[in-house]
């Protein structure tokens, strides 16, 4: 057809996202190229893409690709209010460190997977981004009521409150997460790295794995299991934090497991390990 300005949709290779995905926000013609929905900007640090967040209707089973086609070789996506991405089987992915989600608002979160009490969602995939905040952005990635999820290959910087806060999640993974000041591009240090908490009295985090992660330079707690059961930290480095490397609330954290976790130079101690925790 001619005479129509149709935003481009492409299917990039991803080892984690199936090329057979066919859902999109508007047409069912495959993954949505989010940059094509920007109303301003060129995708650079000085002129990030904007307007894309409001232009797209984020849907269950939607597949959304954030390419790094900015003039600098990276793709910057700026937004002041995070869209609600807690949608059934939603898939969102970028090009790793070349795709930067630059949150410009206050408070946060920078990535919003929060559902109200009484609601749940399954199958969210969010991967291959730098998630960057600012001096006022208190939470990086926030999830509530999100189960059977995969959040992976993320670098989270410049959220001075909490990098990741998850309340009420059952069976999921945080894989290859970097919460770090060691790479010299973080301005604001987080108080907390990863916090697992409950949404209501009977809604803790259960059977969630933190795998292949690196967490450093937090000011209070690098990993805090406030309400977490049967969770696992595997092949992860926790070092150079001003508080504890890993803190359990003994009365609310049971049957958790540590496997090949490297602790180093955490000021208040590497880990407080309650009875019932398996250490390998």
PDB file of C-alpha atoms in Angstrom:
ATOM      1  CA  UNK A   1       0.000   0.000   0.000  1.00  0.00           C
ATOM      2  CA  UNK A   2       1.146   3.526  -0.653  1.00  0.00           C
ATOM      3  CA  UNK A   3       0.338   6.882   0.873  1.00  0.00           C
ATOM      4  CA  UNK A   4       0.335   5.534   4.447  1.00  0.00           C
ATOM      5  CA  UNK A   5       2.879   6.392   7.108  1.00  0.00           C
ATOM      6  CA  UNK A   6       3.046   3.043   8.874  1.00  0.00           C
ATOM      7  CA  UNK A   7       5.549   2.736  11.762  1.00  0.00           C
ATOM      8  CA  UNK A   8       8.212   0.159  11.026  1.00  0.00           C
ATOM      9  CA  UNK A   9       7.954  -3.223  12.703  1.00  0.00           C
ATOM     10  CA  UNK A  10      10.920  -5.551  12.682  1.00  0.00           C
ATOM     11  CA  UNK A  11      11.871  -8.861  14.248  1.00  0.00           C
ATOM     12  CA  UNK A  12      15.467  -8.650  15.562  1.00  0.00           C
ATOM     13  CA  UNK A  13      17.389 -11.682  16.655  1.00  0.00           C
ATOM     14  CA  UNK A  14      17.256 -12.334  20.378  1.00  0.00           C
ATOM     15  CA  UNK A  15      18.406 -15.509  22.110  1.00  0.00           C
ATOM     16  CA  UNK A  16      15.660 -14.998  24.699  1.00  0.00           C
ATOM     17  CA  UNK A  17      12.706 -13.731  22.665  1.00  0.00           C
ATOM     18  CA  UNK A  18      11.153 -16.052  20.126  1.00  0.00           C
ATOM     19  CA  UNK A  19      11.227 -14.865  16.529  1.00  0.00           C
ATOM     20  CA  UNK A  20       7.816 -16.455  16.149  1.00  0.00           C
ATOM     21  CA  UNK A  21       6.148 -13.889  18.425  1.00  0.00           C
ATOM     22  CA  UNK A  22       3.250 -12.394  16.511  1.00  0.00           C
ATOM     23  CA  UNK A  23       1.473 -10.097  18.959  1.00  0.00           C
ATOM     24  CA  UNK A  24       1.843  -6.321  18.910  1.00  0.00           C
ATOM     25  CA  UNK A  25       0.012  -3.373  20.351  1.00  0.00           C
ATOM     26  CA  UNK A  26      -1.802  -2.333  17.243  1.00  0.00           C
ATOM     27  CA  UNK A  27      -1.689  -4.760  14.371  1.00  0.00           C
ATOM     28  CA  UNK A  28      -0.675  -8.330  15.136  1.00  0.00           C
ATOM     29  CA  UNK A  29       2.097  -7.993  12.519  1.00  0.00           C
ATOM     30  CA  UNK A  30       4.945  -8.846  14.872  1.00  0.00           C
ATOM     31  CA  UNK A  31       7.079  -7.067  17.474  1.00  0.00           C
ATOM     32  CA  UNK A  32       6.664  -3.298  17.644  1.00  0.00           C
ATOM     33  CA  UNK A  33       9.657  -1.063  16.940  1.00  0.00           C
ATOM     34  CA  UNK A  34       9.206   1.369  19.827  1.00  0.00           C
ATOM     35  CA  UNK A  35      11.474   4.041  18.311  1.00  0.00           C
ATOM     36  CA  UNK A  36       9.055   4.390  15.402  1.00  0.00           C
ATOM     37  CA  UNK A  37       6.419   5.696  17.820  1.00  0.00           C
ATOM     38  CA  UNK A  38       8.583   8.532  19.157  1.00  0.00           C
ATOM     39  CA  UNK A  39       7.080  11.964  18.548  1.00  0.00           C
ATOM     40  CA  UNK A  40      10.363  13.831  19.052  1.00  0.00           C
ATOM     41  CA  UNK A  41      14.094  13.301  19.346  1.00  0.00           C
ATOM     42  CA  UNK A  42      16.736  11.413  17.407  1.00  0.00           C
ATOM     43  CA  UNK A  43      17.664   8.778  19.971  1.00  0.00           C
ATOM     44  CA  UNK A  44      20.871  10.414  21.199  1.00  0.00           C
ATOM     45  CA  UNK A  45      21.818  11.384  24.739  1.00  0.00           C
ATOM     46  CA  UNK A  46      21.307  15.062  23.879  1.00  0.00           C
ATOM     47  CA  UNK A  47      18.084  14.394  21.954  1.00  0.00           C
ATOM     48  CA  UNK A  48      16.469  11.194  23.244  1.00  0.00           C
ATOM     49  CA  UNK A  49      13.344   9.713  21.740  1.00  0.00           C
ATOM     50  CA  UNK A  50      10.257  10.954  23.590  1.00  0.00           C
ATOM     51  CA  UNK A  51       6.517  10.516  23.299  1.00  0.00           C
ATOM     52  CA  UNK A  52       6.748   6.775  22.596  1.00  0.00           C
ATOM     53  CA  UNK A  53       5.494   5.857  26.071  1.00  0.00           C
ATOM     54  CA  UNK A  54       2.102   7.524  25.557  1.00  0.00           C
ATOM     55  CA  UNK A  55       1.796   6.682  21.861  1.00  0.00           C
ATOM     56  CA  UNK A  56       1.736   2.918  22.431  1.00  0.00           C
ATOM     57  CA  UNK A  57      -1.062   0.927  24.017  1.00  0.00           C
ATOM     58  CA  UNK A  58       0.841  -1.675  26.029  1.00  0.00           C
ATOM     59  CA  UNK A  59      -1.037  -4.975  25.785  1.00  0.00           C
ATOM     60  CA  UNK A  60      -1.170  -8.551  27.006  1.00  0.00           C
ATOM     61  CA  UNK A  61       1.011 -10.790  24.804  1.00  0.00           C
ATOM     62  CA  UNK A  62       2.597  -7.691  23.237  1.00  0.00           C
ATOM     63  CA  UNK A  63       6.184  -7.813  21.933  1.00  0.00           C
ATOM     64  CA  UNK A  64       8.142  -4.538  21.979  1.00  0.00           C
ATOM     65  CA  UNK A  65      11.657  -3.943  20.694  1.00  0.00           C
ATOM     66  CA  UNK A  66      13.706  -0.852  21.687  1.00  0.00           C
ATOM     67  CA  UNK A  67      16.464  -0.630  19.056  1.00  0.00           C
ATOM     68  CA  UNK A  68      19.740   1.244  19.454  1.00  0.00           C
ATOM     69  CA  UNK A  69      19.589   3.144  16.198  1.00  0.00           C
ATOM     70  CA  UNK A  70      20.483   6.553  17.587  1.00  0.00           C
ATOM     71  CA  UNK A  71      23.078   8.670  15.803  1.00  0.00           C
ATOM     72  CA  UNK A  72      25.619   7.798  18.517  1.00  0.00           C
ATOM     73  CA  UNK A  73      25.166   4.067  18.079  1.00  0.00           C
ATOM     74  CA  UNK A  74      23.115   3.922  21.264  1.00  0.00           C
ATOM     75  CA  UNK A  75      19.395   4.431  21.592  1.00  0.00           C
ATOM     76  CA  UNK A  76      18.112   6.720  24.372  1.00  0.00           C
ATOM     77  CA  UNK A  77      14.433   6.615  25.337  1.00  0.00           C
ATOM     78  CA  UNK A  78      13.345   9.376  27.744  1.00  0.00           C
ATOM     79  CA  UNK A  79      10.097   9.393  29.714  1.00  0.00           C
ATOM     80  CA  UNK A  80       8.776  11.098  32.861  1.00  0.00           C
ATOM     81  CA  UNK A  81       6.181   8.493  33.858  1.00  0.00           C
ATOM     82  CA  UNK A  82       6.769   4.779  33.402  1.00  0.00           C
ATOM     83  CA  UNK A  83       4.105   2.899  31.434  1.00  0.00           C
ATOM     84  CA  UNK A  84       2.422  -0.003  33.189  1.00  0.00           C
ATOM     85  CA  UNK A  85       4.197  -3.067  31.809  1.00  0.00           C
ATOM     86  CA  UNK A  86       2.531  -5.600  34.123  1.00  0.00           C
ATOM     87  CA  UNK A  87       0.729  -7.291  31.227  1.00  0.00           C
ATOM     88  CA  UNK A  88       0.220 -11.012  30.650  1.00  0.00           C
ATOM     89  CA  UNK A  89       3.126 -12.557  28.705  1.00  0.00           C
ATOM     90  CA  UNK A  90       4.447  -9.138  27.639  1.00  0.00           C
ATOM     91  CA  UNK A  91       7.946  -9.091  26.106  1.00  0.00           C
ATOM     92  CA  UNK A  92      10.140  -5.996  26.117  1.00  0.00           C
ATOM     93  CA  UNK A  93      13.763  -6.022  24.999  1.00  0.00           C
ATOM     94  CA  UNK A  94      16.544  -3.785  23.807  1.00  0.00           C
ATOM     95  CA  UNK A  95      20.125  -4.115  22.602  1.00  0.00           C
ATOM     96  CA  UNK A  96      21.826  -4.472  25.974  1.00  0.00           C
ATOM     97  CA  UNK A  97      24.019  -1.564  27.034  1.00  0.00           C
ATOM     98  CA  UNK A  98      23.238   0.156  23.737  1.00  0.00           C
ATOM     99  CA  UNK A  99      19.584   0.740  24.731  1.00  0.00           C
ATOM    100  CA  UNK A 100      19.086   3.224  27.566  1.00  0.00           C
ATOM    101  CA  UNK A 101      15.726   3.803  29.227  1.00  0.00           C
ATOM    102  CA  UNK A 102      16.266   7.242  30.737  1.00  0.00           C
ATOM    103  CA  UNK A 103      13.692   8.002  33.420  1.00  0.00           C
ATOM    104  CA  UNK A 104      13.358  11.767  33.914  1.00  0.00           C
ATOM    105  CA  UNK A 105      10.502  11.901  36.423  1.00  0.00           C
ATOM    106  CA  UNK A 106      10.508  12.040  40.192  1.00  0.00           C
ATOM    107  CA  UNK A 107       9.935   9.181  42.648  1.00  0.00           C
ATOM    108  CA  UNK A 108       9.618   6.396  40.071  1.00  0.00           C
ATOM    109  CA  UNK A 109       9.585   3.599  39.303  1.00  0.00           C
ATOM    110  CA  UNK A 110      11.669   3.594  36.185  1.00  0.00           C
ATOM    111  CA  UNK A 111      10.178   0.246  35.140  1.00  0.00           C
ATOM    112  CA  UNK A 112       6.614  -0.231  36.351  1.00  0.00           C
ATOM    113  CA  UNK A 113       5.337  -3.766  36.916  1.00  0.00           C
ATOM    114  CA  UNK A 114       3.081  -2.882  39.861  1.00  0.00           C
ATOM    115  CA  UNK A 115      -0.432  -4.288  40.216  1.00  0.00           C
ATOM    116  CA  UNK A 116      -2.877  -3.399  42.997  1.00  0.00           C
ATOM    117  CA  UNK A 117      -3.879  -5.808  45.740  1.00  0.00           C
ATOM    118  CA  UNK A 118      -6.038  -8.594  44.360  1.00  0.00           C
ATOM    119  CA  UNK A 119      -4.458  -8.601  40.900  1.00  0.00           C
ATOM    120  CA  UNK A 120      -1.694 -10.812  39.472  1.00  0.00           C
ATOM    121  CA  UNK A 121       0.059 -11.249  36.134  1.00  0.00           C
ATOM    122  CA  UNK A 122       2.162 -14.062  34.661  1.00  0.00           C
ATOM    123  CA  UNK A 123       4.919 -14.390  32.088  1.00  0.00           C
ATOM    124  CA  UNK A 124       6.499 -10.914  31.876  1.00  0.00           C
ATOM    125  CA  UNK A 125       9.887 -10.740  30.118  1.00  0.00           C
ATOM    126  CA  UNK A 126      12.002  -7.577  30.400  1.00  0.00           C
ATOM    127  CA  UNK A 127      15.604  -7.734  29.177  1.00  0.00           C
ATOM    128  CA  UNK A 128      18.653  -6.107  27.633  1.00  0.00           C
ATOM    129  CA  UNK A 129      18.381  -2.527  28.899  1.00  0.00           C
ATOM    130  CA  UNK A 130      20.256   0.096  30.823  1.00  0.00           C
ATOM    131  CA  UNK A 131      17.705   1.562  33.218  1.00  0.00           C
ATOM    132  CA  UNK A 132      18.877   5.009  34.309  1.00  0.00           C
ATOM    133  CA  UNK A 133      17.268   7.336  36.814  1.00  0.00           C
ATOM    134  CA  UNK A 134      18.121  10.690  38.354  1.00  0.00           C
ATOM    135  CA  UNK A 135      18.533  12.375  41.737  1.00  0.00           C
ATOM    136  CA  UNK A 136      14.786  12.197  42.505  1.00  0.00           C
ATOM    137  CA  UNK A 137      14.053   8.711  41.163  1.00  0.00           C
ATOM    138  CA  UNK A 138      13.623   6.564  44.245  1.00  0.00           C
ATOM    139  CA  UNK A 139      12.895   3.148  42.661  1.00  0.00           C
ATOM    140  CA  UNK A 140      14.352   1.566  39.535  1.00  0.00           C
ATOM    141  CA  UNK A 141      12.378  -1.596  38.759  1.00  0.00           C
ATOM    142  CA  UNK A 142       9.258  -2.107  40.855  1.00  0.00           C
ATOM    143  CA  UNK A 143       7.126  -5.266  40.622  1.00  0.00           C
ATOM    144  CA  UNK A 144       4.072  -6.314  42.643  1.00  0.00           C
ATOM    145  CA  UNK A 145       1.921  -9.333  41.915  1.00  0.00           C
ATOM    146  CA  UNK A 146       4.202 -10.452  39.057  1.00  0.00           C
ATOM    147  CA  UNK A 147       4.778 -14.219  38.787  1.00  0.00           C
ATOM    148  CA  UNK A 148       6.608 -16.617  36.432  1.00  0.00           C
ATOM    149  CA  UNK A 149       8.685 -13.695  35.171  1.00  0.00           C
ATOM    150  CA  UNK A 150      12.124 -13.218  33.675  1.00  0.00           C
ATOM    151  CA  UNK A 151      13.983  -9.937  34.209  1.00  0.00           C
ATOM    152  CA  UNK A 152      17.511 -10.269  32.828  1.00  0.00           C
ATOM    153  CA  UNK A 153      20.539  -8.619  31.280  1.00  0.00           C
ATOM    154  CA  UNK A 154      19.821  -5.285  32.959  1.00  0.00           C
ATOM    155  CA  UNK A 155      22.092  -2.541  34.228  1.00  0.00           C
ATOM    156  CA  UNK A 156      20.360  -0.294  36.766  1.00  0.00           C
ATOM    157  CA  UNK A 157      21.986   3.005  37.728  1.00  0.00           C
ATOM    158  CA  UNK A 158      21.133   6.390  39.272  1.00  0.00           C
ATOM    159  CA  UNK A 159      18.181   5.375  41.417  1.00  0.00           C
ATOM    160  CA  UNK A 160      19.205   6.672  44.872  1.00  0.00           C
ATOM    161  CA  UNK A 161      16.473   4.788  46.748  1.00  0.00           C
ATOM    162  CA  UNK A 162      16.103   1.148  45.671  1.00  0.00           C
ATOM    163  CA  UNK A 163      17.324  -0.381  42.423  1.00  0.00           C
ATOM    164  CA  UNK A 164      14.867  -3.332  42.477  1.00  0.00           C
ATOM    165  CA  UNK A 165      11.835  -3.765  44.732  1.00  0.00           C
ATOM    166  CA  UNK A 166       9.683  -6.879  44.303  1.00  0.00           C
ATOM    167  CA  UNK A 167       6.598  -7.508  46.417  1.00  0.00           C
ATOM    168  CA  UNK A 168       4.642 -10.741  46.024  1.00  0.00           C
ATOM    169  CA  UNK A 169       6.255 -12.762  43.273  1.00  0.00           C
ATOM    170  CA  UNK A 170       6.155 -16.526  42.760  1.00  0.00           C
ATOM    171  CA  UNK A 171       8.644 -18.378  40.572  1.00  0.00           C
ATOM    172  CA  UNK A 172      10.806 -16.076  38.514  1.00  0.00           C
ATOM    173  CA  UNK A 173      14.358 -14.906  37.888  1.00  0.00           C
ATOM    174  CA  UNK A 174      16.615 -11.899  38.080  1.00  0.00           C
ATOM    175  CA  UNK A 175      19.465 -12.945  35.814  1.00  0.00           C
ATOM    176  CA  UNK A 176      22.584 -10.963  34.820  1.00  0.00           C
ATOM    177  CA  UNK A 177      21.602  -7.830  36.742  1.00  0.00           C
ATOM    178  CA  UNK A 178      24.278  -5.184  37.330  1.00  0.00           C
ATOM    179  CA  UNK A 179      23.684  -2.687  40.114  1.00  0.00           C
ATOM    180  CA  UNK A 180      27.073  -1.123  40.120  1.00  0.00           C
ATOM    181  CA  UNK A 181      29.143   1.997  40.439  1.00  0.00           C
ATOM    182  CA  UNK A 182      32.297   0.206  39.310  1.00  0.00           C
ATOM    183  CA  UNK A 183      31.724   1.085  35.660  1.00  0.00           C
ATOM    184  CA  UNK A 184      32.169   4.816  36.363  1.00  0.00           C
ATOM    185  CA  UNK A 185      28.864   5.944  34.845  1.00  0.00           C
ATOM    186  CA  UNK A 186      26.729   6.088  37.989  1.00  0.00           C
ATOM    187  CA  UNK A 187      26.120   9.451  39.661  1.00  0.00           C
ATOM    188  CA  UNK A 188      23.654   8.514  42.406  1.00  0.00           C
ATOM    189  CA  UNK A 189      24.295   5.519  44.650  1.00  0.00           C
ATOM    190  CA  UNK A 190      21.296   3.399  45.698  1.00  0.00           C
ATOM    191  CA  UNK A 191      20.505   2.747  49.334  1.00  0.00           C
ATOM    192  CA  UNK A 192      19.237  -0.746  48.498  1.00  0.00           C
ATOM    193  CA  UNK A 193      20.125  -3.095  45.658  1.00  0.00           C
ATOM    194  CA  UNK A 194      17.465  -5.845  45.551  1.00  0.00           C
ATOM    195  CA  UNK A 195      14.638  -6.019  48.095  1.00  0.00           C
ATOM    196  CA  UNK A 196      12.121  -8.863  48.328  1.00  0.00           C
ATOM    197  CA  UNK A 197       9.087  -7.872  50.382  1.00  0.00           C
ATOM    198  CA  UNK A 198       5.422  -8.788  50.827  1.00  0.00           C
ATOM    199  CA  UNK A 199       2.433  -7.012  49.328  1.00  0.00           C
ATOM    200  CA  UNK A 200      -0.031  -8.114  52.015  1.00  0.00           C
ATOM    201  CA  UNK A 201       0.334 -10.411  55.029  1.00  0.00           C
ATOM    202  CA  UNK A 202       0.174 -13.633  53.011  1.00  0.00           C
ATOM    203  CA  UNK A 203       1.876 -12.394  49.836  1.00  0.00           C
ATOM    204  CA  UNK A 204       5.689 -12.689  50.142  1.00  0.00           C
ATOM    205  CA  UNK A 205       8.216 -13.500  47.433  1.00  0.00           C
ATOM    206  CA  UNK A 206       8.586 -17.258  46.884  1.00  0.00           C
ATOM    207  CA  UNK A 207      10.832 -19.401  44.668  1.00  0.00           C
ATOM    208  CA  UNK A 208      12.612 -16.529  42.896  1.00  0.00           C
ATOM    209  CA  UNK A 209      16.259 -16.803  41.803  1.00  0.00           C
ATOM    210  CA  UNK A 210      18.906 -14.076  41.715  1.00  0.00           C
ATOM    211  CA  UNK A 211      21.506 -15.437  39.299  1.00  0.00           C
ATOM    212  CA  UNK A 212      24.755 -14.185  37.727  1.00  0.00           C
ATOM    213  CA  UNK A 213      24.362 -10.725  39.246  1.00  0.00           C
ATOM    214  CA  UNK A 214      26.805  -8.095  40.487  1.00  0.00           C
ATOM    215  CA  UNK A 215      25.830  -5.667  43.235  1.00  0.00           C
ATOM    216  CA  UNK A 216      28.198  -3.083  44.688  1.00  0.00           C
ATOM    217  CA  UNK A 217      28.346   0.358  46.329  1.00  0.00           C
ATOM    218  CA  UNK A 218      24.885   0.364  47.911  1.00  0.00           C
ATOM    219  CA  UNK A 219      24.724   2.469  51.073  1.00  0.00           C
ATOM    220  CA  UNK A 220      22.427   0.359  53.318  1.00  0.00           C
ATOM    221  CA  UNK A 221      21.687  -3.193  52.127  1.00  0.00           C
ATOM    222  CA  UNK A 222      22.840  -4.807  48.885  1.00  0.00           C
ATOM    223  CA  UNK A 223      20.249  -7.620  49.048  1.00  0.00           C
ATOM    224  CA  UNK A 224      17.461  -7.611  51.622  1.00  0.00           C
ATOM    225  CA  UNK A 225      15.123 -10.561  52.039  1.00  0.00           C
ATOM    226  CA  UNK A 226      12.390  -8.959  54.138  1.00  0.00           C
ATOM    227  CA  UNK A 227       9.731 -11.516  53.219  1.00  0.00           C
ATOM    228  CA  UNK A 228      11.171 -14.253  51.023  1.00  0.00           C
ATOM    229  CA  UNK A 229      10.870 -18.043  51.080  1.00  0.00           C
ATOM    230  CA  UNK A 230      12.586 -20.762  49.021  1.00  0.00           C
ATOM    231  CA  UNK A 231      14.500 -18.142  47.040  1.00  0.00           C
ATOM    232  CA  UNK A 232      18.029 -18.671  45.737  1.00  0.00           C
ATOM    233  CA  UNK A 233      21.081 -16.509  45.109  1.00  0.00           C
ATOM    234  CA  UNK A 234      23.369 -18.237  42.633  1.00  0.00           C
ATOM    235  CA  UNK A 235      26.752 -17.361  41.092  1.00  0.00           C
ATOM    236  CA  UNK A 236      26.563 -13.735  42.212  1.00  0.00           C
ATOM    237  CA  UNK A 237      29.091 -11.171  43.489  1.00  0.00           C
ATOM    238  CA  UNK A 238      28.117  -8.819  46.329  1.00  0.00           C
ATOM    239  CA  UNK A 239      30.983  -6.535  47.259  1.00  0.00           C
ATOM    240  CA  UNK A 240      31.993  -3.080  48.372  1.00  0.00           C
ATOM    241  CA  UNK A 241      28.659  -2.157  49.958  1.00  0.00           C
ATOM    242  CA  UNK A 242      28.462   0.199  52.919  1.00  0.00           C
ATOM    243  CA  UNK A 243      25.876  -1.893  54.776  1.00  0.00           C
ATOM    244  CA  UNK A 244      25.338  -5.653  54.724  1.00  0.00           C
ATOM    245  CA  UNK A 245      25.973  -7.688  51.636  1.00  0.00           C
ATOM    246  CA  UNK A 246      22.895  -9.833  52.330  1.00  0.00           C
ATOM    247  CA  UNK A 247      20.358  -9.340  55.090  1.00  0.00           C
ATOM    248  CA  UNK A 248      17.622 -11.801  56.021  1.00  0.00           C
ATOM    249  CA  UNK A 249      14.733 -11.009  58.302  1.00  0.00           C
ATOM    250  CA  UNK A 250      14.970 -14.297  60.187  1.00  0.00           C
ATOM    251  CA  UNK A 251      11.292 -14.529  61.116  1.00  0.00           C
ATOM    252  CA  UNK A 252      10.131 -13.887  57.557  1.00  0.00           C
ATOM    253  CA  UNK A 253      12.711 -15.651  55.374  1.00  0.00           C
ATOM    254  CA  UNK A 254      12.764 -19.444  55.317  1.00  0.00           C
ATOM    255  CA  UNK A 255      14.269 -22.241  53.212  1.00  0.00           C
ATOM    256  CA  UNK A 256      16.372 -19.905  51.084  1.00  0.00           C
ATOM    257  CA  UNK A 257      19.602 -21.015  49.392  1.00  0.00           C
ATOM    258  CA  UNK A 258      23.012 -19.520  48.590  1.00  0.00           C
ATOM    259  CA  UNK A 259      25.146 -21.168  45.923  1.00  0.00           C
ATOM    260  CA  UNK A 260      28.531 -19.833  44.799  1.00  0.00           C
ATOM    261  CA  UNK A 261      27.995 -16.333  46.169  1.00  0.00           C
ATOM    262  CA  UNK A 262      31.080 -14.141  46.436  1.00  0.00           C
ATOM    263  CA  UNK A 263      31.114 -11.620  49.292  1.00  0.00           C
ATOM    264  CA  UNK A 264      33.842  -9.046  49.739  1.00  0.00           C
ATOM    265  CA  UNK A 265      34.392  -5.817  51.678  1.00  0.00           C
ATOM    266  CA  UNK A 266      30.833  -5.209  52.853  1.00  0.00           C
ATOM    267  CA  UNK A 267      31.170  -2.784  55.762  1.00  0.00           C
ATOM    268  CA  UNK A 268      28.541  -4.176  58.165  1.00  0.00           C
ATOM    269  CA  UNK A 269      29.237  -7.782  57.269  1.00  0.00           C
ATOM    270  CA  UNK A 270      28.750 -10.081  54.334  1.00  0.00           C
ATOM    271  CA  UNK A 271      25.565 -11.904  55.348  1.00  0.00           C
ATOM    272  CA  UNK A 272      23.219 -12.510  58.247  1.00  0.00           C
ATOM    273  CA  UNK A 273      22.166 -16.125  57.663  1.00  0.00           C
ATOM    274  CA  UNK A 274      19.247 -17.516  59.671  1.00  0.00           C
ATOM    275  CA  UNK A 275      18.610 -21.138  60.518  1.00  0.00           C
ATOM    276  CA  UNK A 276      16.946 -22.973  57.647  1.00  0.00           C
ATOM    277  CA  UNK A 277      19.106 -21.343  54.964  1.00  0.00           C
ATOM    278  CA  UNK A 278      21.037 -23.745  52.711  1.00  0.00           C
ATOM    279  CA  UNK A 279      24.603 -22.641  51.864  1.00  0.00           C
ATOM    280  CA  UNK A 280      26.556 -24.429  49.138  1.00  0.00           C
TER     281      UNK A 280
END
